[in-house]
C-alpha positions as a printed Julia matrix, in Angstrom:
340×3 Matrix{Float64}:
 71.25  51.41  -107.17
 68.58  53.43  -108.95
 70.43  53.99  -112.21
 69.35  50.56  -113.58
 65.67  51.06  -112.83
 63.32  51.42  -115.81
 60.5   53.95  -115.94
 58.63  52.85  -119.02
 54.88  52.33  -119.37
 54.94  48.81  -117.92
 56.75  50.0   -114.79
 54.09  52.65  -114.28
 51.4   50.01  -114.9
 52.88  47.8   -112.15
 53.13  50.8   -109.85
 49.4   51.4   -110.26
 48.79  47.83  -109.1
 50.94  48.33  -106.01
 49.19  51.63  -105.4
 45.83  49.88  -105.32
 47.12  47.41  -102.72
 48.29  50.31  -100.56
 45.02  52.2   -101.05
 42.96  49.2    -99.93
 44.8   49.21   -96.58
 44.04  52.91   -96.16
 40.38  52.25   -96.95
 40.23  49.42   -94.43
 41.92  51.52   -91.77
 39.52  54.42   -92.35
 36.45  52.14   -92.2
 37.72  50.48   -89.02
 38.39  53.82   -87.36
 34.89  55.01   -88.26
 33.25  51.9    -86.75
 35.72  51.64   -83.85
 36.25  47.96   -84.68
 37.99  45.91   -87.42
 35.98  46.2    -90.67
 36.61  45.12   -94.26
 34.68  47.47   -96.58
 33.52  46.4   -100.05
 36.04  48.72  -101.7
 38.82  46.61  -100.14
 37.85  43.64  -102.34
 37.44  45.77  -105.46
 40.89  47.31  -105.02
 42.45  43.95  -104.18
 40.97  42.31  -107.26
 41.96  45.18  -109.57
 45.47  45.33  -108.11
 45.96  41.58  -108.46
 44.85  41.61  -112.13
 47.28  44.43  -112.92
 50.19  42.69  -111.17
 49.44  39.38  -112.89
 49.72  41.1   -116.26
 52.85  42.91  -115.12
 54.47  39.69  -113.87
 53.72  37.95  -117.17
 55.34  40.84  -119.04
 58.56  40.82  -117.01
 58.57  37.01  -116.72
 58.75  36.92  -112.91
 57.26  33.8   -111.33
 57.77  35.05  -107.72
 55.6   38.06  -108.54
 53.06  36.05  -110.53
 52.31  33.2   -108.1
 50.99  35.11  -105.05
 48.84  37.31  -107.27
 47.24  34.35  -109.07
 46.46  32.72  -105.71
 45.2   36.05  -104.39
 42.74  36.34  -107.27
 40.89  33.31  -105.9
 40.55  34.77  -102.4
 39.66  38.28  -103.57
 37.0   36.94  -105.94
 35.49  34.86  -103.15
 35.57  37.85  -100.8
 33.69  39.95  -103.36
 31.19  37.13  -103.88
 30.5   36.98  -100.14
 30.05  40.76  -100.16
 27.36  40.44  -102.84
 25.67  37.61  -100.94
 25.65  39.7    -97.76
 24.17  42.68   -99.57
 21.44  40.57  -101.14
 20.62  39.05   -97.75
 20.38  42.51   -96.21
 18.04  43.66   -99.0
 15.89  40.55   -98.56
 15.68  41.02   -94.8
 14.69  44.66   -95.24
 12.07  43.81   -97.87
 10.51  41.14   -95.65
 10.77  43.22   -92.49
 12.59  40.49   -90.57
 14.15  42.99   -88.21
 10.83  44.59   -87.27
  9.63  43.96   -83.75
  6.15  43.15   -85.09
  7.26  40.63   -87.73
  4.75  37.7    -87.7
  7.04  34.77   -86.99
  5.22  31.5    -87.81
  4.42  28.96   -85.12
  7.09  26.27   -85.31
  7.01  22.6    -84.35
 10.31  20.74   -84.06
  9.89  16.97   -84.29
 12.68  14.71   -83.02
 11.97  11.06   -83.96
 13.41   8.82   -81.25
 14.12   5.09   -81.41
 16.45   3.92   -78.62
 18.49   7.14   -78.54
 19.25   7.19   -74.84
 22.92   8.07   -75.41
 22.48  11.02   -77.76
 19.0   12.38   -77.04
 19.87  14.89   -74.31
 22.55  16.4    -76.55
 19.89  17.0    -79.2
 17.02  18.23   -77.03
 18.85  20.57   -74.68
 20.17  22.94   -77.41
 16.68  22.97   -78.96
 14.93  24.21   -75.82
 17.6   26.92   -75.45
 16.9   28.41   -78.87
 15.88  32.08   -78.99
 13.19  31.74   -81.64
 11.01  34.91   -81.56
  7.73  33.09   -82.29
  5.94  30.18   -80.65
  7.81  26.88   -80.78
  7.13  23.38   -79.5
  9.76  20.66   -79.22
  8.31  17.16   -79.66
 10.24  13.99   -78.81
  8.4   11.34   -80.85
  9.37   8.07   -79.17
  8.67   5.09   -81.41
  9.27   1.53   -80.28
 11.84   2.48   -77.64
 13.09  -0.22   -75.28
 15.84   1.77   -73.56
 15.82   4.85   -71.32
 14.9    7.34   -74.05
 11.65   8.32   -72.33
 13.44   9.07   -69.08
 15.94  11.27   -70.92
 13.25  13.11   -72.88
 11.17  13.79   -69.77
 14.22  15.15   -67.97
 14.54  18.04   -70.42
 12.13  20.8    -69.41
  9.99  22.19   -72.19
  9.92  19.04   -74.31
  6.62  17.42   -75.27
  6.98  13.63   -75.07
  4.8   11.52   -77.36
  5.22   7.75   -77.35
  4.12   4.89   -79.58
  4.92   1.19   -79.43
  5.33   1.07   -83.19
  8.8    1.85   -84.59
 10.17   3.17   -87.85
 12.18   6.18   -88.96
  9.49   7.64   -91.22
  6.72   6.55   -88.87
  8.4    8.43   -86.01
  8.4   11.64   -88.03
  4.8   11.21   -89.09
  3.74  10.31   -85.56
  5.47  13.38   -84.14
  3.84  15.57   -86.77
  0.43  14.35   -85.68
  1.13  15.99   -82.31
  2.37  19.24   -83.87
  0.38  22.45   -84.12
  2.88  24.68   -85.93
  2.59  25.79   -89.54
  6.36  25.43   -89.89
  7.65  21.89   -89.4
 11.27  21.09   -88.59
 12.6   17.53   -88.3
 15.82  16.94   -86.37
 17.48  13.54   -86.03
 18.05  12.45   -82.44
 21.84  12.39   -82.93
 22.06  15.95   -84.29
 22.91  19.22   -82.54
 21.72  22.63   -83.7
 23.78  25.74   -82.83
 22.32  28.74   -81.03
 20.04  30.79   -83.25
 19.45  27.93   -85.71
 15.64  27.93   -85.49
 15.5   31.66   -86.2
 17.83  31.22   -89.19
 15.64  28.39   -90.46
 12.56  30.58   -90.32
 14.41  33.45   -92.0
 15.54  31.13   -94.81
 11.96  30.3    -95.77
 10.4   33.69   -94.99
  8.21  34.96   -97.78
  7.77  31.52   -99.35
  4.3   30.0    -99.38
  5.23  26.39  -100.21
  8.7   25.1    -99.44
 10.71  22.06   -98.44
 14.38  21.84   -97.73
 17.32  20.64   -95.74
 20.32  21.99   -93.86
 24.07  21.85   -94.36
 25.77  19.32   -92.1
 29.05  18.9    -90.25
 30.43  15.76   -88.55
 30.61  15.53   -84.78
 34.14  14.14   -85.1
 36.56  12.72   -87.63
 39.46  13.95   -89.71
 39.97  15.4    -93.15
 38.39  12.5    -95.03
 35.13  12.64   -93.07
 34.9   16.42   -93.32
 35.59  16.24   -97.03
 32.71  13.78   -97.43
 30.37  16.19   -95.68
 31.62  19.07   -97.85
 30.87  16.99  -100.96
 27.42  16.06   -99.62
 26.64  19.72   -98.82
 27.68  20.88  -102.28
 25.7   18.15  -104.0
 22.63  18.82  -101.87
 22.78  22.53  -102.66
 22.58  21.59  -106.34
 19.33  19.73  -105.57
 20.76  16.22  -105.32
 18.33  16.06  -102.43
 19.61  14.67   -99.16
 19.79  15.73   -95.53
 23.54  15.84   -94.72
 22.83  17.58   -91.42
 19.97  15.34   -90.32
 17.54  18.29   -90.48
 14.57  18.99   -92.75
 12.2   21.97   -92.89
  8.85  22.36   -94.66
  5.51  24.07   -94.4
  2.62  22.08   -92.98
  0.65  22.41   -96.2
  3.26  20.52   -98.23
  3.63  17.85   -95.56
 -0.11  17.21   -95.62
 -0.32  17.44   -99.41
  2.15  14.57   -99.94
  0.87  12.52   -97.0
  4.01  12.85   -94.91
  7.04  10.59   -95.09
  6.66   7.3    -96.97
  6.77   4.57   -94.31
  7.31   1.86   -96.94
 10.79   3.11   -97.89
 13.48   2.12   -95.36
 16.25   4.24   -96.93
 16.48   7.52   -98.79
 13.43   8.94   -97.03
 14.74  12.52   -97.09
 15.38  12.39  -100.82
 11.97  10.85  -101.44
 10.19  13.43   -99.3
 11.94  16.35  -100.97
 11.23  15.19  -104.51
  7.59  14.49  -103.72
  7.32  17.9   -102.09
  8.83  19.64  -105.12
  6.46  17.71  -107.39
  3.58  19.02  -105.27
  4.64  22.62  -105.86
  7.14  23.29  -103.07
 10.19  25.46  -103.6
 13.39  23.61  -102.7
 15.51  25.39  -100.07
 19.04  24.54   -98.97
 19.95  26.28   -95.71
 23.65  26.94   -95.26
 23.51  29.96   -92.95
 24.54  27.46   -90.25
 25.55  23.81   -90.05
 23.89  21.06   -88.05
 26.43  18.86   -86.29
 25.46  15.24   -86.69
 26.86  11.86   -85.63
 29.13   9.85   -87.93
 28.21   6.57   -86.25
 26.84   5.2    -89.53
 30.19   5.93   -91.2
 31.93   4.1    -88.38
 29.6    1.12   -88.69
 29.39   0.67   -92.47
 32.49   2.5    -93.7
 32.74   5.91   -95.33
 32.96   4.76   -98.94
 30.23   2.15   -98.55
 27.84   4.62   -96.94
 28.46   7.34   -99.52
 27.88   4.87  -102.36
 24.7    3.63  -100.68
 23.32   7.17  -100.38
 24.26   7.91  -103.98
 22.5    4.76  -105.16
 19.34   5.67  -103.25
 19.36   9.15  -104.75
 19.73   7.85  -108.31
 16.88   5.36  -107.91
 14.49   7.79  -106.24
 15.13  10.73  -108.56
 14.58   8.37  -111.5
 11.3    7.17  -110.02
 12.54   3.64  -109.26
 11.0    3.47  -105.79
 10.79  -0.34  -105.77
 14.6   -0.56  -105.97
 14.83   1.28  -102.64
 11.79  -0.21  -100.93
 13.42  -3.65  -100.9
 16.5   -2.49   -99.02
 16.91  -2.93   -95.28
 17.7   -0.12   -92.85
 20.54  -1.18   -90.58
 20.27  -0.08   -86.97
 23.62   1.42   -85.86
 22.68   2.53   -82.34
């Protein structure tokens, strides 16, 4: 069986690749034993990537597709694993430099504004996770009721720890501005009344903007239901938003109070694209744009269900193009359809 085996330079080259794959398992085992729990050390990704490159070259030399295919696919995963390792290291360095893990870190006072217009069905699901957050600093949760004619006030008052502010006037941007007038925090967070934040989200938001004097940003989003098509749409929206095609796919915005005041708050004359408009005006006023993807805000897809996925995506895209090009009049004339 062994008499037909070759032991030339290429065979030794391939053996080195296999040796790296074996060595990575030893390294992972040793790291896990040391920590007494499963751990993937950085050297695991380096060895995996080096081993895969060697075996790809070896497979090309011997002309073996069964050897080539898994290694080419593996290169994608190993590269991503190494990228995440670098991101994690950079985050750890940033946290250490800012002192975020110190017990005396000066967490800013935070005000979370939830604009509410006839959100009786979804409001409790938004407010209850907010009051359970473990934010280390002072935080106030404000339900800014604007023009409500349903039981939204009753729901808001039933959640302990929520400040209820009410106005007869209605409007999406007005509700945010009205809620902000009741806020006393230097860090403002706006959460749509059909959006749910996971545990620890407020702390992660504050960490994302720590060390920045002027900032404005939004949060990655995820649908509350739906299949592959809906989730793919959110993935596209998150990727585009990260590249500063400003939007709020998760229904959440964050900014410092100074920027909010400098631009005069949300423009109440624009019925659509208000997040995009606010972000671009904030950036023009000197704010650093921040996209938070350390967690995802789960938001309702009721607008998709009402207007259709393709139609809604195209509408958002159109608003973005007009606003980023400065054509505000093209958006101001559009109506905002109520889907509650």
